[in-house]
XYZ file of N, CA and C in Angstrom:
486
model
N 93.869 -10.795 -12.961
C 92.500 -10.807 -12.459
C 91.539 -10.726 -13.642
N 90.497 -11.555 -13.632
C 89.576 -11.559 -14.760
C 88.629 -10.366 -14.650
N 88.291 -9.839 -15.791
C 87.425 -8.661 -15.830
C 85.961 -9.100 -15.849
N 85.117 -8.245 -15.306
C 83.688 -8.518 -15.355
C 83.157 -8.130 -16.727
N 81.988 -8.659 -17.049
C 81.352 -8.316 -18.313
C 81.095 -6.812 -18.382
N 80.770 -6.208 -17.266
C 80.553 -4.759 -17.206
C 81.825 -4.011 -17.595
N 82.965 -4.413 -17.014
C 84.237 -3.735 -17.319
C 84.653 -3.957 -18.762
N 84.430 -5.158 -19.279
C 84.763 -5.433 -20.680
C 83.933 -4.535 -21.587
N 82.629 -4.426 -21.291
C 81.735 -3.576 -22.075
C 82.150 -2.114 -21.974
N 82.533 -1.682 -20.776
C 82.982 -0.302 -20.569
C 84.247 -0.025 -21.379
N 85.203 -0.936 -21.329
C 86.438 -0.771 -22.110
C 86.127 -0.700 -23.597
N 85.178 -1.545 -24.041
C 84.794 -1.549 -25.452
C 84.206 -0.193 -25.847
N 83.378 0.382 -25.002
C 82.776 1.685 -25.298
C 83.836 2.783 -25.354
N 84.776 2.752 -24.402
C 85.853 3.756 -24.389
C 86.685 3.627 -25.658
N 86.995 2.389 -26.019
C 87.783 2.146 -27.225
C 87.039 2.624 -28.466
N 85.753 2.354 -28.550
C 84.952 2.799 -29.698
C 84.892 4.318 -29.762
N 84.810 4.966 -28.600
C 84.809 6.423 -28.554
C 86.138 6.974 -29.085
N 87.265 6.344 -28.696
C 88.579 6.764 -29.185
C 88.673 6.601 -30.694
N 88.156 5.475 -31.209
C 88.196 5.229 -32.657
C 87.369 6.276 -33.388
N 86.192 6.602 -32.828
C 85.343 7.634 -33.442
C 86.021 8.985 -33.426
N 86.702 9.308 -32.326
C 87.377 10.609 -32.232
C 88.532 10.706 -33.215
N 89.087 9.557 -33.624
C 90.168 9.540 -34.615
C 89.609 9.298 -36.014
N 88.301 9.509 -36.149
C 87.592 9.383 -37.418
C 87.773 8.012 -38.055
N 87.752 6.964 -37.223
C 87.761 5.596 -37.715
C 89.126 4.994 -37.951
N 90.194 5.770 -37.748
C 91.535 5.213 -37.945
C 91.939 4.386 -36.741
N 92.515 3.235 -37.030
C 92.946 2.340 -35.962
C 94.460 2.320 -35.872
N 94.937 2.473 -34.663
C 96.366 2.270 -34.422
C 96.557 0.783 -34.156
N 97.774 0.256 -34.298
C 98.005 -1.160 -34.002
C 97.624 -1.495 -32.559
N 97.828 -0.565 -31.626
C 97.466 -0.805 -30.225
C 95.948 -0.931 -30.073
N 95.234 -0.035 -30.789
C 93.767 -0.079 -30.729
C 93.241 -1.388 -31.325
N 93.842 -1.797 -32.426
C 93.412 -3.030 -33.065
C 93.633 -4.226 -32.137
N 94.800 -4.245 -31.477
C 95.105 -5.319 -30.527
C 94.134 -5.272 -29.347
N 93.852 -4.075 -28.842
C 92.923 -3.926 -27.712
C 91.519 -4.389 -28.109
N 91.134 -4.074 -29.347
C 89.828 -4.509 -29.835
C 89.742 -6.033 -29.863
N 90.789 -6.688 -30.334
C 90.799 -8.146 -30.413
C 90.774 -8.763 -29.012
N 91.551 -8.191 -28.098
C 91.574 -8.698 -26.728
C 90.203 -8.525 -26.080
N 89.624 -7.338 -26.250
C 88.315 -7.057 -25.663
C 87.265 -8.001 -26.245
N 87.323 -8.219 -27.551
C 86.353 -9.114 -28.191
C 86.533 -10.546 -27.680
N 87.780 -10.982 -27.544
C 88.037 -12.336 -27.036
C 87.560 -12.466 -25.586
N 87.833 -11.448 -24.763
C 87.374 -11.472 -23.371
C 85.845 -11.482 -23.304
N 85.235 -10.687 -24.178
C 83.773 -10.612 -24.221
C 83.181 -11.977 -24.572
N 83.764 -12.623 -25.563
C 83.258 -13.938 -25.963
C 83.437 -14.950 -24.838
N 84.619 -14.938 -24.217
C 84.895 -15.871 -23.123
C 83.938 -15.637 -21.953
N 83.775 -14.362 -21.582
C 82.905 -14.026 -20.454
C 81.440 -14.339 -20.801
N 81.045 -14.078 -22.046
C 79.664 -14.363 -22.458
C 79.367 -15.852 -22.381
N 80.321 -16.678 -22.811
C 80.146 -18.134 -22.730
C 80.035 -18.561 -21.262
N 80.868 -17.966 -20.403
C 80.810 -18.291 -18.974
C 79.447 -17.901 -18.399
N 78.952 -16.731 -18.771
C 77.631 -16.306 -18.303
C 76.566 -17.277 -18.800
N 76.662 -17.644 -20.071
C 75.683 -18.546 -20.657
C 75.680 -19.891 -19.932
N 76.851 -20.384 -19.567
C 76.936 -21.647 -18.827
C 76.243 -21.522 -17.473
N 76.451 -20.403 -16.784
C 75.799 -20.188 -15.489
C 74.288 -20.070 -15.670
N 73.875 -19.346 -16.703
C 72.434 -19.187 -16.972
C 71.795 -20.549 -17.215
N 72.417 -21.362 -18.067
C 71.871 -22.685 -18.376
C 71.847 -23.574 -17.132
N 72.879 -23.474 -16.326
C 72.936 -24.256 -15.092
C 71.800 -23.850 -14.150
N 71.607 -22.542 -13.999
C 70.533 -22.052 -13.120
C 69.158 -22.413 -13.680
N 68.994 -22.340 -15.015
C 67.722 -22.726 -15.614
C 67.438 -24.207 -15.359
N 68.450 -25.034 -15.491
C 68.299 -26.459 -15.219
C 67.932 -26.706 -13.772
N 68.608 -25.992 -12.868
C 68.322 -26.136 -11.440
C 66.896 -25.687 -11.132
N 66.470 -24.575 -11.751
C 65.098 -24.093 -11.543
C 64.082 -25.100 -12.078
N 64.401 -25.780 -13.169
C 63.508 -26.818 -13.695
C 63.388 -27.968 -12.696
N 64.519 -28.326 -12.070
C 64.476 -29.365 -11.042
C 63.625 -28.928 -9.864
N 63.751 -27.671 -9.474
C 62.945 -27.136 -8.370
C 61.462 -27.189 -8.735
N 61.120 -26.770 -9.967
C 59.723 -26.810 -10.405
C 59.177 -28.233 -10.358
N 59.984 -29.197 -10.818
C 59.552 -30.598 -10.800
C 59.355 -31.075 -9.363
N 60.246 -30.667 -8.463
C 60.136 -31.074 -7.057
C 58.907 -30.439 -6.408
N 58.636 -29.177 -6.733
C 57.433 -28.503 -6.210
C 56.187 -29.257 -6.674
N 56.159 -29.619 -7.950
C 55.006 -30.351 -8.491
C 54.856 -31.700 -7.784
N 55.969 -32.390 -7.579
C 55.938 -33.690 -6.899
C 55.419 -33.527 -5.473
N 55.914 -32.514 -4.761
C 55.477 -32.279 -3.389
C 54.004 -31.878 -3.326
N 53.543 -31.109 -4.318
C 52.126 -30.743 -4.345
C 51.253 -31.973 -4.540
N 51.725 -32.925 -5.361
C 50.981 -34.168 -5.552
C 50.942 -34.983 -4.266
N 52.066 -35.021 -3.552
C 52.115 -35.734 -2.268
C 51.166 -35.073 -1.273
N 51.159 -33.735 -1.245
C 50.273 -33.012 -0.340
C 48.809 -33.279 -0.672
N 48.483 -33.278 -1.964
C 47.106 -33.540 -2.384
C 46.684 -34.944 -1.961
N 47.575 -35.913 -2.146
C 47.272 -37.292 -1.729
C 47.076 -37.347 -0.214
N 47.922 -36.652 0.535
C 47.785 -36.599 1.992
C 46.474 -35.973 2.412
N 46.069 -34.895 1.744
C 44.789 -34.250 2.059
C 43.619 -35.182 1.748
N 43.745 -35.973 0.676
C 42.693 -36.943 0.353
C 42.586 -38.009 1.440
N 43.720 -38.469 1.950
C 43.715 -39.458 3.038
C 43.069 -38.858 4.286
N 43.434 -37.623 4.607
C 42.856 -36.938 5.774
C 41.336 -36.839 5.634
N 40.870 -36.429 4.467
C 39.428 -36.289 4.245
C 38.728 -37.637 4.389
N 39.314 -38.691 3.818
C 38.720 -40.023 3.893
C 38.674 -40.518 5.336
N 39.764 -40.327 6.090
C 39.799 -40.771 7.483
C 38.792 -39.999 8.330
N 38.668 -38.690 8.089
C 37.663 -37.899 8.808
C 36.256 -38.393 8.501
N 35.999 -38.716 7.223
C 34.691 -39.253 6.847
C 34.420 -40.566 7.576
N 35.430 -41.436 7.639
C 35.274 -42.722 8.332
C 35.002 -42.527 9.822
N 35.728 -41.601 10.465
C 35.488 -41.328 11.882
C 34.091 -40.763 12.103
N 33.674 -39.852 11.233
C 32.335 -39.278 11.350
C 31.281 -40.372 11.196
N 31.496 -41.271 10.264
C 30.574 -42.387 10.068
C 30.507 -43.265 11.318
N 31.660 -43.527 11.941
C 31.693 -44.342 13.167
C 30.936 -43.650 14.298
N 31.117 -42.332 14.430
C 30.422 -41.591 15.486
C 28.922 -41.583 15.214
N 28.522 -41.449 13.967
C 27.099 -41.490 13.630
C 26.503 -42.860 13.970
N 27.285 -43.908 13.733
C 26.809 -45.270 13.979
C 26.790 -45.615 15.463
N 27.889 -45.324 16.176
C 28.041 -45.760 17.567
C 27.803 -44.659 18.595
N 27.678 -43.429 18.182
C 27.503 -42.334 19.117
C 28.854 -41.854 19.638
N 28.810 -40.891 20.558
C 30.032 -40.338 21.135
C 30.768 -41.407 21.925
N 32.089 -41.437 21.782
C 32.887 -42.403 22.525
C 34.268 -41.822 22.808
N 34.949 -42.453 23.769
C 36.293 -42.007 24.151
C 37.280 -43.124 23.932
N 38.471 -42.745 23.517
C 39.581 -43.672 23.395
C 40.767 -42.983 24.054
N 41.175 -43.494 25.193
C 42.248 -42.837 25.938
C 41.810 -41.445 26.333
N 42.612 -40.465 25.991
C 42.279 -39.078 26.318
C 41.473 -38.391 25.225
N 41.239 -39.080 24.113
C 40.522 -38.491 22.977
C 39.034 -38.805 23.061
N 38.233 -37.792 22.810
C 36.786 -37.974 22.809
C 36.294 -37.714 21.386
N 35.580 -38.674 20.836
C 35.051 -38.559 19.486
C 33.562 -38.306 19.558
N 33.115 -37.283 18.904
C 31.704 -36.935 18.908
C 31.416 -36.038 17.727
N 30.245 -35.435 17.739
C 29.865 -34.515 16.671
C 29.396 -33.214 17.281
N 29.363 -32.220 16.489
C 28.775 -30.941 16.870
C 28.001 -30.438 15.664
N 26.929 -29.769 15.919
C 26.119 -29.240 14.836
C 26.630 -27.869 14.431
N 26.510 -27.586 13.162
C 26.796 -26.255 12.648
C 25.789 -25.985 11.548
N 25.635 -24.773 11.188
C 24.707 -24.449 10.105
C 25.438 -23.612 9.068
N 24.936 -23.704 7.863
C 25.562 -23.021 6.745
C 24.456 -22.448 5.884
N 24.563 -21.196 5.524
C 23.572 -20.574 4.648
C 23.947 -20.916 3.207
N 23.009 -21.515 2.487
C 23.219 -21.882 1.092
C 22.419 -20.904 0.235
N 23.086 -20.243 -0.680
C 22.434 -19.308 -1.593
C 22.547 -19.892 -2.991
N 21.394 -20.244 -3.561
C 21.409 -20.881 -4.871
C 21.687 -19.876 -5.983
N 21.157 -18.645 -5.863
C 21.368 -17.646 -6.904
C 21.485 -16.266 -6.260
N 22.697 -15.762 -6.176
C 22.958 -14.459 -5.557
C 22.212 -13.354 -6.294
N 22.117 -13.464 -7.605
C 21.499 -12.403 -8.398
C 20.014 -12.234 -8.125
N 19.347 -13.271 -7.619
C 17.907 -13.168 -7.356
C 17.605 -12.604 -5.968
N 18.628 -12.346 -5.168
C 18.414 -11.823 -3.810
C 18.045 -10.343 -3.840
N 17.211 -9.920 -2.888
C 16.970 -8.478 -2.733
C 18.295 -7.789 -2.361
N 18.441 -6.559 -2.752
C 19.704 -5.824 -2.556
C 20.155 -5.778 -1.095
N 19.197 -5.740 -0.156
C 19.564 -5.638 1.256
C 20.332 -6.858 1.751
N 20.248 -7.978 1.024
C 20.943 -9.203 1.432
C 22.216 -9.456 0.629
N 22.668 -8.453 -0.050
C 23.879 -8.587 -0.849
C 24.977 -7.686 -0.294
N 26.185 -8.154 -0.438
C 27.352 -7.349 -0.116
C 28.090 -7.160 -1.436
N 28.335 -5.936 -1.799
C 29.014 -5.674 -3.058
C 30.519 -5.641 -2.794
N 31.197 -6.538 -3.452
C 32.659 -6.609 -3.391
C 33.149 -6.453 -4.817
N 34.337 -6.950 -5.085
C 34.805 -6.974 -6.468
C 33.868 -7.868 -7.269
N 33.397 -8.933 -6.630
C 32.370 -9.793 -7.214
C 31.168 -9.773 -6.280
N 30.025 -10.078 -6.806
C 28.803 -10.040 -6.016
C 28.693 -11.292 -5.161
N 28.341 -11.120 -3.894
C 28.198 -12.247 -2.970
C 26.998 -11.990 -2.069
N 26.440 -13.069 -1.545
C 25.293 -12.962 -0.639
C 25.772 -12.579 0.753
N 24.978 -11.791 1.473
C 25.262 -11.464 2.869
C 24.661 -12.588 3.707
N 25.436 -13.627 3.906
C 24.931 -14.839 4.550
C 24.542 -14.609 6.000
N 25.219 -13.733 6.714
C 24.856 -13.450 8.104
C 23.467 -12.833 8.170
N 23.209 -11.868 7.323
C 21.906 -11.207 7.311
C 20.817 -12.166 6.829
N 21.141 -12.991 5.812
C 20.190 -13.992 5.329
C 19.840 -14.987 6.432
N 20.844 -15.427 7.173
C 20.616 -16.390 8.250
C 19.683 -15.798 9.312
N 19.959 -14.551 9.704
C 19.107 -13.890 10.699
C 17.673 -13.772 10.196
N 17.514 -13.408 8.916
C 16.173 -13.237 8.347
C 15.422 -14.560 8.318
N 16.086 -15.624 7.895
C 15.431 -16.944 7.824
C 15.103 -17.446 9.216
N 16.021 -17.268 10.160
C 15.778 -17.706 11.535
C 14.634 -16.939 12.182
N 14.392 -15.698 11.729
C 13.286 -14.915 12.278
C 11.972 -15.200 11.543
N 12.008 -16.164 10.606
C 10.769 -16.590 9.960
C 10.568 -16.078 8.551
N 11.442 -15.253 8.044
C 11.283 -14.716 6.697
C 11.638 -15.782 5.664
N 10.861 -15.842 4.584
C 11.155 -16.783 3.505
C 11.777 -16.021 2.353
N 12.913 -16.516 1.889
C 13.619 -15.876 0.776
C 13.840 -16.942 -0.283
N 13.349 -16.693 -1.479
C 13.417 -17.669 -2.562
C 14.874 -18.062 -2.847
N 15.119 -19.381 -2.889
C 16.440 -19.895 -3.243
C 17.455 -19.885 -2.116
N 16.997 -19.601 -0.888
C 17.918 -19.565 0.244
C 17.343 -20.429 1.360
N 18.184 -21.265 1.939
C 17.763 -22.093 3.070
C 18.965 -22.338 3.962
N 18.679 -22.779 5.171
C 19.746 -23.111 6.116
C 19.895 -24.624 6.121
N 21.100 -25.054 5.894
C 21.407 -26.483 5.873
C 22.146 -26.839 7.146
N 21.652 -27.861 7.842
C 22.310 -28.327 9.065
C 23.400 -29.325 8.686
N 24.590 -29.141 9.246
C 25.726 -30.033 8.971
C 26.130 -30.741 10.263
N 26.726 -31.875 10.128
C 27.248 -32.624 11.257
C 28.745 -32.773 11.024
N 29.556 -32.160 11.885
C 31.009 -32.158 11.717
C 31.663 -32.978 12.809
N 32.777 -33.597 12.456
C 33.541 -34.377 13.415
C 34.228 -33.435 14.394
N 34.189 -33.785 15.692
C 34.838 -32.993 16.730
C 35.739 -33.924 17.524
N 37.007 -33.597 17.610
C 37.962 -34.380 18.380
C 38.554 -33.472 19.432
N 38.407 -33.840 20.708
C 38.940 -33.019 21.813
C 40.282 -33.552 22.251
């Protein structure tokens, strides 16, 4: 039965302890055991190295495949964005329409745009790890008629598919 690297190392330590206890004198048996242990260590180390290199190579293949798949995903997301833009353009041009069970139309949404968070009064800021605008509070303030420098509500038109 082949020994593990742990057992080979353990045997080597025990053998070294015996040699030290005999003040460095080697018996022929100890010398033979040292050579066997060293040969086993070298053989096992080479085997470990082969497995390590094999796993490193496999991990490199995995990394390359992940990168390839991320590129495919990015291309797919670009196609999705382009097709959504085209559908939105068609709905803007022709109005709401139905095709089979699908209804194509638009819905309005609003988004608070903050040009400079640092210029906002403190009451409209939320302190996190980084500074950010309290867009909900800003939206309420603007909708109630308050004017805040560098902040406005932008109306968006989004594609809606039922």
